Amino acid sequence: MAQVTEKSTRRTFLKRVGAVGAGSIVAAAAPFVNAKDDAGTKAGHMDRMPKRPFGKTGVDVPILGLGGVLKMSDQLVFRMAYKMGVTYWDTADSYGWGKNEKAIGKYFKKFPEDRKSIFLVTKAATSDTEELTEKLHASFQKMNTSYVDLYFIHYVSDVKDELTPGVKAWAEKAKSQGKIRFFGFSAHKNMEASMLAAAKLGWIDGIMMSYNYRLMVKDEMKRAVEACVKAGIGLTAMKTQAAFTANFYASIGSETDDALNMTENFMKKGYTAEQAKLKVVWENPDIASICSAMPNMTILQANVAAATNREELSGHEKALLDRYAAQTCSGYCAGCADICESALDYRVPISDLLRCSMYHFGYGDREKALELLDTLPPQTRASCMETDFSPAEHRCPQNIAIGRIVKTAIDALT
Ligand code: SF4
């Protein structure tokens, strides 16, 4: 019989945690989840879901938002999200090649009275104002609505080039016509530079940016958040779980003693590492909401439980998260694209390709990876395979094996 050491027991335990997912553990162990209450009352968590002001818009939004991964067949998840107070819904015209907006449209067709309670956000990846109009109208049609609460330009990485005076005029007109209430952008790379530049513009209402336990401790991100808060810009955090860029990092991350300690420590208090990663972001009151992909009831319920539980993380728990972040930094792309891409004269969109890899290997979402790959220049796939990434790797502050990851991802997505 194999000897069962404390270490092997803990590893087995952690693997079980990973295998069953956050929500199952919460349902089994967390004192602050009560599924019966949620389903059995008219409003569920609606009254208990905390809200925060979204910048200077005058609107309070729930601290947990529903990310755009649901399909037509997921109507129950929309319904329960609504009942649990997750009334900030984020989508984009491109999500699931339009299927997510259509799924929201199906919901509003059935529950039209819910539309006014939902803070609805959608996005289009263009700065061309004619295209913005076309895409916004197409989104209205798909979602069975005549307005959106917040309209984003998707994937902004250069504010000067993408948020032009023409875009400003377009946004003001769309607001005056009642088509959009607020305007802003999403940023997956060079987030800090874009946030600082946006804070100076004076006409941006909201930004959704990558923000998590790895990024929020960096001085540059702290400065960017502070500037946005001063400018009255509402901030929504995304990518809060900080998933690995490639599958070969997952085993490193889950096998470290710090990961084991961290998980055990959180579990003693009745929540998972996934929930702790949300809670640490909420501890910054400057973040209005977290946009989270919640593809099923289990994850929805686990995240709602984390949002409605007021217990704060201890200093020790935060230190565990910090140590874990440091130990596994080579598996996480921080989005500082200018650093690595300038080393290759901007010939390769490294950060976007690492995000493709993260969607495919980190989230197991091949469709999202392909959707993003589709937006990149057509020659990207071929040129990547011939590129020597070592100059970029030498500059990367996270020590990411860029070439290996990019080439593996392209291979897997071809
Ligand atoms: S690969 Fe490295 S330098 Fe490039 S964006 Fe990611 S973390 Fe930054």
Tab-separated table of C-alpha atoms and ligand atoms in Angstrom:
chain	number	residue	atom	x	y	z
A	1	MET	CA	0.000	0.000	0.000
A	2	ALA	CA	1.333	3.440	-0.872
A	3	GLN	CA	2.285	5.520	2.127
A	4	VAL	CA	-0.062	8.459	2.599
A	5	THR	CA	1.963	11.460	3.722
A	6	GLU	CA	0.501	14.775	4.864
A	7	LYS	CA	1.798	16.301	1.650
A	8	SER	CA	0.243	13.680	-0.605
A	9	THR	CA	-3.049	13.947	1.257
A	10	ARG	CA	-3.058	17.703	0.785
A	11	ARG	CA	-2.217	17.319	-2.886
A	12	THR	CA	-4.961	14.768	-3.372
A	13	PHE	CA	-7.334	17.124	-1.607
A	14	LEU	CA	-6.302	20.058	-3.803
A	15	LYS	CA	-6.727	17.997	-6.948
A	16	ARG	CA	-10.209	17.060	-5.794
A	17	VAL	CA	-10.964	20.727	-5.220
A	18	GLY	CA	-9.770	21.515	-8.736
A	19	ALA	CA	-11.687	18.627	-10.228
A	20	VAL	CA	-15.075	19.431	-8.736
A	21	GLY	CA	-14.830	23.193	-9.122
A	22	ALA	CA	-15.411	26.095	-6.795
A	23	GLY	CA	-19.155	25.902	-6.512
A	24	SER	CA	-19.398	22.277	-5.501
A	25	ILE	CA	-17.016	22.889	-2.640
A	26	VAL	CA	-18.961	25.951	-1.605
A	27	ALA	CA	-22.185	24.014	-1.635
A	28	ALA	CA	-20.585	21.339	0.514
A	29	ALA	CA	-18.650	23.468	2.944
A	30	ALA	CA	-19.308	27.168	2.840
A	31	PRO	CA	-21.339	28.542	5.725
A	32	PHE	CA	-22.396	31.563	3.756
A	33	VAL	CA	-24.116	29.815	0.888
A	34	ASN	CA	-27.725	28.869	1.324
A	35	ALA	CA	-29.068	27.632	-1.955
A	36	LYS	CA	-32.543	27.086	-0.516
A	37	ASP	CA	-32.865	30.706	0.509
A	38	ASP	CA	-31.794	31.903	-2.907
A	39	ALA	CA	-34.192	29.779	-4.849
A	40	GLY	CA	-36.958	29.917	-2.332
A	41	THR	CA	-37.418	33.653	-1.922
A	42	LYS	CA	-38.826	35.978	-4.523
A	43	ALA	CA	-35.765	38.169	-4.721
A	44	GLY	CA	-33.070	35.641	-3.768
A	45	HIS	CA	-29.894	37.639	-3.040
A	46	MET	CA	-31.186	40.708	-4.889
A	47	ASP	CA	-31.515	42.779	-1.727
A	48	ARG	CA	-28.269	41.492	-0.301
A	49	MET	CA	-26.058	42.041	-3.350
A	50	PRO	CA	-23.851	45.057	-2.507
A	51	LYS	CA	-23.796	47.934	-4.968
A	52	ARG	CA	-21.233	50.630	-5.617
A	53	PRO	CA	-21.335	53.928	-7.507
A	54	PHE	CA	-20.089	53.594	-11.064
A	55	GLY	CA	-17.798	56.619	-11.293
A	56	LYS	CA	-19.643	59.888	-11.640
A	57	THR	CA	-22.522	58.400	-13.631
A	58	GLY	CA	-24.918	58.546	-10.677
A	59	VAL	CA	-25.697	54.850	-11.171
A	60	ASP	CA	-25.012	52.223	-8.524
A	61	VAL	CA	-24.045	48.864	-9.961
A	62	PRO	CA	-23.855	45.433	-8.284
A	63	ILE	CA	-20.311	44.478	-7.357
A	64	LEU	CA	-20.698	41.263	-9.382
A	65	GLY	CA	-21.448	41.384	-13.102
A	66	LEU	CA	-22.362	38.582	-15.498
A	67	GLY	CA	-19.720	38.064	-18.207
A	68	GLY	CA	-20.765	37.192	-21.746
A	69	VAL	CA	-20.396	33.443	-22.035
A	70	LEU	CA	-24.001	32.257	-21.837
A	71	LYS	CA	-25.790	30.705	-24.795
A	72	MET	CA	-29.431	30.562	-25.915
A	73	SER	CA	-29.959	27.427	-23.837
A	74	ASP	CA	-28.695	29.079	-20.617
A	75	GLN	CA	-31.858	31.076	-19.875
A	76	LEU	CA	-32.103	29.698	-16.341
A	77	VAL	CA	-28.680	31.143	-15.489
A	78	PHE	CA	-29.793	34.585	-16.725
A	79	ARG	CA	-32.972	34.260	-14.676
A	80	MET	CA	-31.190	33.243	-11.495
A	81	ALA	CA	-28.517	35.912	-11.986
A	82	TYR	CA	-31.312	38.472	-12.152
A	83	LYS	CA	-32.985	37.084	-9.044
A	84	MET	CA	-29.687	37.017	-7.161
A	85	GLY	CA	-29.025	40.676	-7.885
A	86	VAL	CA	-26.409	40.161	-10.603
A	87	THR	CA	-28.018	42.861	-12.717
A	88	TYR	CA	-24.893	44.141	-14.487
A	89	TRP	CA	-24.710	42.173	-17.751
A	90	ASP	CA	-21.676	42.484	-19.968
A	91	THR	CA	-21.480	41.294	-23.555
A	92	ALA	CA	-19.936	42.228	-26.933
A	93	ASP	CA	-21.095	41.921	-30.498
A	94	SER	CA	-18.319	39.380	-31.060
A	95	TYR	CA	-18.919	37.091	-28.070
A	96	GLY	CA	-19.716	33.647	-29.380
A	97	TRP	CA	-19.919	35.267	-32.829
A	98	GLY	CA	-23.049	37.144	-31.700
A	99	LYS	CA	-24.659	34.250	-29.846
A	100	ASN	CA	-24.329	35.871	-26.420
A	101	GLU	CA	-26.188	39.012	-27.483
A	102	LYS	CA	-28.874	36.807	-29.039
A	103	ALA	CA	-29.190	34.858	-25.799
A	104	ILE	CA	-29.725	38.124	-23.915
A	105	GLY	CA	-32.314	39.107	-26.535
A	106	LYS	CA	-34.174	35.866	-25.955
A	107	TYR	CA	-34.261	36.627	-22.235
A	108	PHE	CA	-35.578	40.178	-22.717
A	109	LYS	CA	-38.235	38.881	-25.094
A	110	LYS	CA	-39.520	36.623	-22.358
A	111	PHE	CA	-38.988	39.070	-19.467
A	112	PRO	CA	-39.236	42.565	-20.999
A	113	GLU	CA	-39.966	44.097	-17.620
A	114	ASP	CA	-36.480	43.075	-16.421
A	115	ARG	CA	-34.744	45.251	-19.012
A	116	LYS	CA	-34.966	48.430	-16.944
A	117	SER	CA	-33.317	46.741	-13.941
A	118	ILE	CA	-30.354	45.493	-15.954
A	119	PHE	CA	-27.240	47.620	-16.424
A	120	LEU	CA	-26.504	46.391	-19.944
A	121	VAL	CA	-23.048	46.747	-21.453
A	122	THR	CA	-21.964	45.799	-24.950
A	123	LYS	CA	-18.942	46.526	-27.109
A	124	ALA	CA	-17.650	46.816	-30.656
A	125	ALA	CA	-14.021	46.688	-31.740
A	126	THR	CA	-13.855	49.734	-33.993
A	127	SER	CA	-13.227	53.484	-33.864
A	128	ASP	CA	-14.909	54.046	-37.211
A	129	THR	CA	-18.032	56.017	-36.334
A	130	GLU	CA	-20.156	54.635	-39.175
A	131	GLU	CA	-19.275	51.143	-38.089
A	132	LEU	CA	-20.041	52.032	-34.476
A	133	THR	CA	-23.554	53.097	-35.492
A	134	GLU	CA	-24.090	49.943	-37.562
A	135	LYS	CA	-22.785	47.679	-34.845
A	136	LEU	CA	-24.776	49.385	-32.096
A	137	HIS	CA	-28.004	49.008	-34.083
A	138	ALA	CA	-27.199	45.360	-34.794
A	139	SER	CA	-26.663	44.839	-31.047
A	140	PHE	CA	-30.049	46.444	-30.295
A	141	GLN	CA	-31.709	44.060	-32.688
A	142	LYS	CA	-30.027	40.978	-31.292
A	143	MET	CA	-30.706	41.960	-27.688
A	144	ASN	CA	-34.305	43.121	-28.139
A	145	THR	CA	-33.560	46.527	-26.682
A	146	SER	CA	-33.559	50.135	-27.890
A	147	TYR	CA	-30.627	51.319	-25.753
A	148	VAL	CA	-27.597	50.135	-23.832
A	149	ASP	CA	-26.495	51.529	-20.511
A	150	LEU	CA	-22.798	51.485	-21.306
A	151	TYR	CA	-21.177	51.175	-24.720
A	152	PHE	CA	-17.521	50.205	-24.962
A	153	ILE	CA	-14.968	50.265	-27.710
A	154	HIS	CA	-13.478	46.824	-27.324
A	155	TYR	CA	-9.765	46.057	-26.902
A	156	VAL	CA	-8.480	49.638	-26.738
A	157	SER	CA	-4.708	49.749	-26.343
A	158	ASP	CA	-3.857	53.188	-27.718
A	159	VAL	CA	-6.177	55.915	-26.480
A	160	LYS	CA	-4.797	58.615	-28.778
A	161	ASP	CA	-5.419	56.557	-31.923
A	162	GLU	CA	-8.678	54.924	-30.918
A	163	LEU	CA	-10.566	57.500	-28.854
A	164	THR	CA	-10.496	60.270	-31.405
A	165	PRO	CA	-12.481	63.546	-31.395
A	166	GLY	CA	-14.763	61.841	-33.954
A	167	VAL	CA	-15.510	59.057	-31.476
A	168	LYS	CA	-16.202	61.635	-28.774
A	169	ALA	CA	-18.718	63.418	-31.040
A	170	TRP	CA	-20.304	60.060	-31.908
A	171	ALA	CA	-20.674	59.153	-28.219
A	172	GLU	CA	-22.230	62.504	-27.366
A	173	LYS	CA	-24.725	62.189	-30.206
A	174	ALA	CA	-25.634	58.602	-29.278
A	175	LYS	CA	-26.231	59.769	-25.697
A	176	SER	CA	-28.422	62.673	-26.811
A	177	GLN	CA	-30.458	60.259	-28.962
A	178	GLY	CA	-30.995	57.971	-25.953
A	179	LYS	CA	-29.163	55.080	-27.620
A	180	ILE	CA	-26.450	54.843	-24.973
A	181	ARG	CA	-26.372	56.210	-21.451
A	182	PHE	CA	-22.617	56.056	-20.934
A	183	PHE	CA	-19.490	55.448	-22.989
A	184	GLY	CA	-16.059	53.955	-22.437
A	185	PHE	CA	-13.737	51.124	-23.435
A	186	SER	CA	-12.283	47.769	-22.471
A	187	ALA	CA	-8.523	47.261	-22.137
A	188	HIS	CA	-6.727	43.927	-22.093
A	189	LYS	CA	-3.206	45.194	-22.750
A	190	ASN	CA	-1.289	48.375	-21.895
A	191	MET	CA	-4.181	48.907	-19.469
A	192	GLU	CA	-2.377	51.331	-17.186
A	193	ALA	CA	-1.253	53.653	-20.007
A	194	SER	CA	-4.774	53.664	-21.483
A	195	MET	CA	-6.359	54.383	-18.103
A	196	LEU	CA	-3.980	57.274	-17.423
A	197	ALA	CA	-4.624	58.733	-20.881
A	198	ALA	CA	-8.397	58.305	-20.523
A	199	ALA	CA	-8.385	60.108	-17.195
A	200	LYS	CA	-7.053	63.171	-19.011
A	201	LEU	CA	-9.723	63.098	-21.736
A	202	GLY	CA	-12.614	64.123	-19.492
A	203	TRP	CA	-15.381	62.364	-21.495
A	204	ILE	CA	-14.909	58.692	-20.615
A	205	ASP	CA	-17.558	57.289	-18.247
A	206	GLY	CA	-16.305	53.758	-17.727
A	207	ILE	CA	-13.422	51.350	-18.305
A	208	MET	CA	-13.306	47.575	-17.994
A	209	MET	CA	-9.737	46.376	-17.589
A	210	SER	CA	-7.744	43.303	-16.595
A	211	TYR	CA	-7.343	43.633	-12.848
A	212	ASN	CA	-6.597	40.954	-10.283
A	213	TYR	CA	-4.480	39.959	-7.283
A	214	ARG	CA	-1.402	39.909	-9.505
A	215	LEU	CA	-1.935	43.307	-11.156
A	216	MET	CA	-3.557	45.338	-8.381
A	217	VAL	CA	-0.391	45.404	-6.277
A	218	LYS	CA	1.710	47.027	-9.011
A	219	ASP	CA	2.466	50.735	-8.507
A	220	GLU	CA	1.605	51.606	-12.101
A	221	MET	CA	-1.841	50.036	-11.770
A	222	LYS	CA	-2.412	51.800	-8.446
A	223	ARG	CA	-1.579	55.139	-10.104
A	224	ALA	CA	-3.875	54.379	-13.051
A	225	VAL	CA	-6.804	53.495	-10.776
A	226	GLU	CA	-6.259	56.630	-8.709
A	227	ALA	CA	-6.234	58.832	-11.827
A	228	CYS	CA	-9.473	57.255	-13.096
A	229	VAL	CA	-11.169	57.680	-9.733
A	230	LYS	CA	-10.185	61.357	-9.677
A	231	ALA	CA	-11.585	61.716	-13.202
A	232	GLY	CA	-14.880	60.117	-12.124
A	233	ILE	CA	-14.448	57.069	-14.383
A	234	GLY	CA	-16.301	53.933	-13.271
A	235	LEU	CA	-14.034	50.864	-13.147
A	236	THR	CA	-14.958	47.252	-13.781
A	237	ALA	CA	-12.392	44.528	-13.158
A	238	MET	CA	-12.117	41.539	-15.475
A	239	LYS	CA	-9.769	38.541	-15.640
A	240	THR	CA	-9.899	38.478	-11.845
A	241	GLN	CA	-8.871	34.808	-11.661
A	242	ALA	CA	-5.632	35.644	-13.552
A	243	ALA	CA	-5.673	32.360	-15.464
A	244	PHE	CA	-2.463	30.808	-16.725
A	245	THR	CA	-1.289	31.554	-20.246
A	246	ALA	CA	-0.644	27.909	-21.061
A	247	ASN	CA	-1.591	24.473	-19.803
A	248	PHE	CA	1.937	23.511	-18.846
A	249	TYR	CA	1.882	26.164	-16.103
A	250	ALA	CA	-1.284	24.827	-14.511
A	251	SER	CA	0.540	21.900	-12.906
A	252	ILE	CA	3.250	24.208	-11.520
A	253	GLY	CA	0.602	26.477	-10.009
A	254	SER	CA	-1.452	23.752	-8.422
A	255	GLU	CA	1.494	21.818	-7.055
A	256	THR	CA	3.233	24.555	-5.083
A	257	ASP	CA	3.179	24.389	-1.299
A	258	ASP	CA	1.942	27.980	-1.261
A	259	ALA	CA	-1.009	26.985	-3.434
A	260	LEU	CA	-1.776	24.145	-1.036
A	261	ASN	CA	-1.471	26.376	2.012
A	262	MET	CA	-3.551	29.057	0.389
A	263	THR	CA	-6.337	26.692	-0.549
A	264	GLU	CA	-6.412	24.993	2.843
A	265	ASN	CA	-6.409	28.311	4.623
A	266	PHE	CA	-9.331	29.654	2.628
A	267	MET	CA	-11.240	26.399	2.944
A	268	LYS	CA	-11.049	26.604	6.738
A	269	LYS	CA	-13.025	29.813	6.481
A	270	GLY	CA	-15.460	28.193	4.101
A	271	TYR	CA	-14.423	29.638	0.786
A	272	THR	CA	-12.290	28.620	-2.145
A	273	ALA	CA	-9.203	30.211	-3.680
A	274	GLU	CA	-11.407	31.299	-6.602
A	275	GLN	CA	-13.715	33.146	-4.221
A	276	ALA	CA	-10.738	34.668	-2.375
A	277	LYS	CA	-9.437	36.063	-5.676
A	278	LEU	CA	-12.741	37.889	-6.115
A	279	LYS	CA	-12.798	39.107	-2.530
A	280	VAL	CA	-9.331	40.629	-2.706
A	281	VAL	CA	-10.389	42.715	-5.710
A	282	TRP	CA	-13.568	43.866	-3.939
A	283	GLU	CA	-11.433	45.022	-1.047
A	284	ASN	CA	-10.448	47.943	-3.247
A	285	PRO	CA	-13.505	50.228	-2.972
A	286	ASP	CA	-12.404	52.023	-6.161
A	287	ILE	CA	-13.422	49.005	-8.230
A	288	ALA	CA	-17.144	49.337	-8.865
A	289	SER	CA	-17.777	45.826	-10.164
A	290	ILE	CA	-16.189	42.556	-11.205
A	291	CYS	CA	-17.243	41.121	-14.537
A	292	SER	CA	-17.093	37.362	-14.215
A	293	ALA	CA	-17.763	34.605	-16.709
A	294	MET	CA	-20.324	32.397	-14.986
A	295	PRO	CA	-21.251	29.645	-17.410
A	296	ASN	CA	-23.410	27.644	-15.019
A	297	MET	CA	-25.469	27.827	-11.836
A	298	THR	CA	-22.693	26.369	-9.694
A	299	ILE	CA	-20.228	29.134	-10.477
A	300	LEU	CA	-22.938	31.795	-10.333
A	301	GLN	CA	-23.924	30.638	-6.882
A	302	ALA	CA	-20.325	30.464	-5.641
A	303	ASN	CA	-19.572	33.978	-6.887
A	304	VAL	CA	-22.789	35.420	-5.454
A	305	ALA	CA	-21.901	33.804	-2.126
A	306	ALA	CA	-18.485	35.510	-2.229
A	307	ALA	CA	-20.060	38.866	-3.130
A	308	THR	CA	-22.621	38.781	-0.353
A	309	ASN	CA	-20.208	37.614	2.342
A	310	ARG	CA	-18.726	40.619	4.130
A	311	GLU	CA	-15.848	38.817	5.831
A	312	GLU	CA	-12.540	40.352	4.825
A	313	LEU	CA	-9.402	38.449	3.933
A	314	SER	CA	-6.790	38.481	6.669
A	315	GLY	CA	-3.310	39.928	6.154
A	316	HIS	CA	-1.961	36.366	6.207
A	317	GLU	CA	-4.355	35.302	3.437
A	318	LYS	CA	-3.391	38.271	1.291
A	319	ALA	CA	0.275	37.443	1.839
A	320	LEU	CA	-0.431	33.871	0.663
A	321	LEU	CA	-2.002	35.224	-2.513
A	322	ASP	CA	1.011	37.507	-3.032
A	323	ARG	CA	3.459	34.634	-2.573
A	324	TYR	CA	1.466	32.440	-4.924
A	325	ALA	CA	1.458	35.252	-7.521
A	326	ALA	CA	5.236	35.630	-7.237
A	327	GLN	CA	5.829	31.874	-7.505
A	328	THR	CA	3.692	31.472	-10.596
A	329	CYS	CA	4.389	34.776	-12.370
A	330	SER	CA	5.969	33.084	-15.384
A	331	GLY	CA	2.560	31.596	-16.149
A	332	TYR	CA	0.703	34.893	-16.241
A	333	CYS	CA	0.885	37.561	-18.945
A	334	ALA	CA	0.448	40.980	-17.316
A	335	GLY	CA	-0.600	42.676	-20.559
A	336	CYS	CA	2.369	45.086	-20.658
A	337	ALA	CA	2.481	44.597	-24.429
A	338	ASP	CA	4.671	47.576	-25.234
A	339	ILE	CA	7.581	45.961	-23.415
A	340	CYS	CA	7.744	42.731	-25.424
A	341	GLU	CA	6.176	43.825	-28.697
A	342	SER	CA	8.603	46.738	-29.126
A	343	ALA	CA	11.458	44.205	-28.966
A	344	LEU	CA	10.104	42.746	-32.224
A	345	ASP	CA	9.253	46.144	-33.759
A	346	TYR	CA	5.553	45.450	-33.169
A	347	ARG	CA	5.545	42.756	-35.874
A	348	VAL	CA	3.784	40.215	-33.625
A	349	PRO	CA	0.795	40.889	-31.311
A	350	ILE	CA	2.382	38.867	-28.504
A	351	SER	CA	-0.018	39.862	-25.750
A	352	ASP	CA	-3.079	39.000	-27.870
A	353	LEU	CA	-1.572	35.644	-28.799
A	354	LEU	CA	-0.873	34.860	-25.155
A	355	ARG	CA	-4.488	35.712	-24.422
A	356	CYS	CA	-5.571	33.257	-27.155
A	357	SER	CA	-3.459	30.664	-25.397
A	358	MET	CA	-5.002	31.591	-22.029
A	359	TYR	CA	-8.552	31.230	-23.385
A	360	HIS	CA	-7.754	27.885	-24.974
A	361	PHE	CA	-5.557	26.290	-22.313
A	362	GLY	CA	-6.371	28.325	-19.189
A	363	TYR	CA	-10.165	28.550	-19.597
A	364	GLY	CA	-10.669	25.584	-21.929
A	365	ASP	CA	-12.600	27.946	-24.219
A	366	ARG	CA	-11.451	27.171	-27.746
A	367	GLU	CA	-14.251	29.222	-29.300
A	368	LYS	CA	-13.173	32.391	-27.498
A	369	ALA	CA	-9.539	31.756	-28.435
A	370	LEU	CA	-10.471	31.392	-32.106
A	371	GLU	CA	-12.724	34.441	-31.915
A	372	LEU	CA	-9.777	36.545	-30.738
A	373	LEU	CA	-7.330	34.969	-33.184
A	374	ASP	CA	-9.754	35.908	-35.931
A	375	THR	CA	-9.381	39.610	-35.094
A	376	LEU	CA	-5.585	39.535	-35.567
A	377	PRO	CA	-3.868	40.281	-38.898
A	378	PRO	CA	-4.197	37.275	-41.238
A	379	GLN	CA	-0.424	36.809	-41.584
A	380	THR	CA	-0.036	36.428	-37.794
A	381	ARG	CA	-0.249	32.629	-37.711
A	382	ALA	CA	2.374	32.058	-40.389
A	383	SER	CA	4.806	34.746	-39.261
A	384	CYS	CA	4.730	33.558	-35.647
A	385	MET	CA	6.067	30.145	-36.501
A	386	GLU	CA	9.168	31.710	-38.096
A	387	THR	CA	9.778	34.355	-35.449
A	388	ASP	CA	12.627	34.240	-32.970
A	389	PHE	CA	10.970	35.461	-29.767
A	390	SER	CA	14.131	35.599	-27.663
A	391	PRO	CA	14.526	39.434	-27.779
A	392	ALA	CA	10.970	39.738	-26.416
A	393	GLU	CA	11.562	37.011	-23.826
A	394	HIS	CA	14.639	38.833	-22.503
A	395	ARG	CA	12.545	41.934	-21.835
A	396	CYS	CA	9.496	40.242	-20.304
A	397	PRO	CA	9.294	41.118	-16.585
A	398	GLN	CA	7.265	37.934	-15.946
A	399	ASN	CA	9.884	35.656	-17.550
A	400	ILE	CA	7.333	34.113	-19.847
A	401	ALA	CA	8.449	31.490	-22.367
A	402	ILE	CA	6.756	33.542	-25.084
A	403	GLY	CA	7.955	31.640	-28.163
A	404	ARG	CA	7.059	28.237	-26.795
A	405	ILE	CA	3.592	29.320	-25.672
A	406	VAL	CA	2.717	31.250	-28.813
A	407	LYS	CA	3.818	28.463	-31.140
A	408	THR	CA	2.012	25.796	-29.108
A	409	ALA	CA	-1.161	27.874	-29.161
A	410	ILE	CA	-1.028	28.546	-32.903
A	411	ASP	CA	-0.466	24.861	-33.479
A	412	ALA	CA	-3.427	23.908	-31.300
A	413	LEU	CA	-5.723	26.491	-32.873
A	414	THR	CA	-4.955	25.635	-36.488
B	1	SF4	S1	4.675	38.610	-22.532
B	1	SF4	FE1	5.658	39.621	-20.811
B	1	SF4	S2	6.198	41.663	-21.542
B	1	SF4	FE2	4.697	40.800	-22.987
B	1	SF4	S3	2.743	41.520	-22.284
B	1	SF4	FE3	3.028	39.537	-21.320
B	1	SF4	S4	4.003	39.959	-19.347
B	1	SF4	FE4	4.186	41.838	-20.574
